[in-house]
Amino acid sequence: MDVFVPFDPRDPNSRLSSVLSADQRRAFAAAMLTDVLDAIRATGREPTILSTADLDRSCAVVVDDRPLTEAVNGVLDATTPAAVVMADLPLVTPEAVDRLLDADAAVTLAPGLGGGTNALCARHPGFRVDYHDGSYRKHLASAEECGASVHTLDSFRLAVDVDERADLAEVLLHGEGEAAAWLRDAGFEIEITDGRCTVSTAAGGR
Ligand SMILES: Nc1nc2c(ncn2[C@@H]2O[C@H](COP(=O)(O)OP(=O)(O)OP(=O)(O)O)[C@@H](O)[C@H]2O)c(=O)[nH]1
Ligand SMILES: C[C@H](OP(=O)(O)O)C(=O)O
């Protein structure tokens, strides 16, 4: 099974601009990518990065500068079965990747909090993606349209994608890889606000 990891290094994680500078966002996104690639490799599979620009990584890289949906559908046009695992999932574990890839359904979807699709495995040649704006529901419809059976994977490790400041607390709480280490080195810490774990930018970030 080919596993593709979409990655756009140009201006990553723009929704974190209030806490991280552009250079910090690039470094943090690269650390998250490393965590995702490590988890996939630990399952015995070799990932391919689907990037918008050339990358200096010891990994197969396919460059396609079209928007995300078109680039991933380009992959699905050429490759079935195929899996797509986003690069902003720093909590992902090899066990979670195995569960995604071992599921029998024609289409397996790992939803993100907020209705996105953090990872998927497509065994049906007719399935195509349509990312953003609550893509999980669109992908359920897309699978139904082509008559593919669907499995929704219940995985905390795949559900946490890093979009906003609150997501950084999850990385500090549960992450064990480069992204969590990068945040700690940058001075970010957990603090309790109104009884919940939040991320403190007192010593880190902007
Ligand atoms: N190949 C490719 N990957 C993309 C593209 N846009 C986003 N990605 C990747 O897709 C995943 C999900 O991205 P998003 O959450 O939509 O965007 P982001 O850059 O992480 O964050 P924001 O700028 O805050 O939206 C991340 O791994 C991105 O690197 C694109 O146009 N092409
Ligand atoms: C890639 C996209 O991410 P979001 O815009 O939901 O963070 C999606 O999962 O559809």
Coordinates of N, CA, C and O in Angstrom, one line a residue, residues 89 109-119 135-136 155 158-161:
L89 N 0.0 15.8 11.9 CA -0.6 14.9 12.9 C 0.5 14.3 13.9 O 0.9 13.2 13.8
L109 N -11.9 6.3 6.6 CA -11.7 7.7 6.9 C -11.4 7.9 8.4 O -12.0 7.4 9.3
A110 N -10.3 8.7 8.6 CA -10.0 9.1 10.0 C -10.3 10.6 10.1 O -9.5 11.4 9.7
P111 N -11.5 10.9 10.7 CA -11.8 12.3 10.8 C -11.0 13.0 11.8 O -10.5 12.5 12.8
G112 N -10.9 14.3 11.6 CA -10.3 15.2 12.5 C -11.3 15.9 13.3 O -12.5 16.0 12.9
L113 N -10.9 16.4 14.5 CA -11.9 17.3 15.3 C -12.2 18.5 14.4 O -11.3 19.1 13.8
G114 N -13.5 18.8 14.3 CA -13.9 19.9 13.5 C -14.3 19.5 12.1 O -14.7 20.4 11.3
G115 N -14.3 18.2 11.8 CA -14.9 17.7 10.5 C -14.0 17.6 9.3 O -14.5 17.3 8.2
G116 N -12.7 17.7 9.5 CA -11.8 17.5 8.4 C -11.5 16.0 8.3 O -12.1 15.1 9.0
T117 N -10.7 15.6 7.3 CA -10.3 14.2 7.1 C -8.8 14.1 7.3 O -8.0 14.5 6.4
N118 N -8.3 13.7 8.4 CA -6.9 13.7 8.7 C -6.1 12.6 8.0 O -4.9 12.7 7.7
A119 N -6.8 11.5 7.8 CA -6.1 10.4 7.0 C -7.2 9.6 6.4 O -8.4 9.5 6.8
S135 N -14.5 18.3 5.3 CA -14.3 17.3 4.2 C -14.8 15.9 4.6 O -15.1 15.1 3.7
Y136 N -14.9 15.6 5.9 CA -15.3 14.3 6.3 C -16.7 14.0 5.7 O -16.9 12.9 5.1
S155 N -9.9 7.0 16.2 CA -8.5 7.1 16.7 C -8.2 8.5 17.2 O -8.2 9.5 16.4
L158 N -5.1 9.9 15.4 CA -5.3 10.5 14.1 C -6.2 11.7 14.1 O -6.3 12.4 13.1
A159 N -7.0 11.9 15.2 CA -8.0 12.9 15.2 C -7.4 14.3 15.5 O -8.0 15.3 15.2
V160 N -6.2 14.3 16.1 CA -5.7 15.6 16.5 C -4.8 16.1 15.4 O -3.6 15.7 15.3
D161 N -5.3 17.1 14.6 CA -4.4 17.8 13.7 C -4.2 19.2 14.3 O -5.0 19.7 15.1

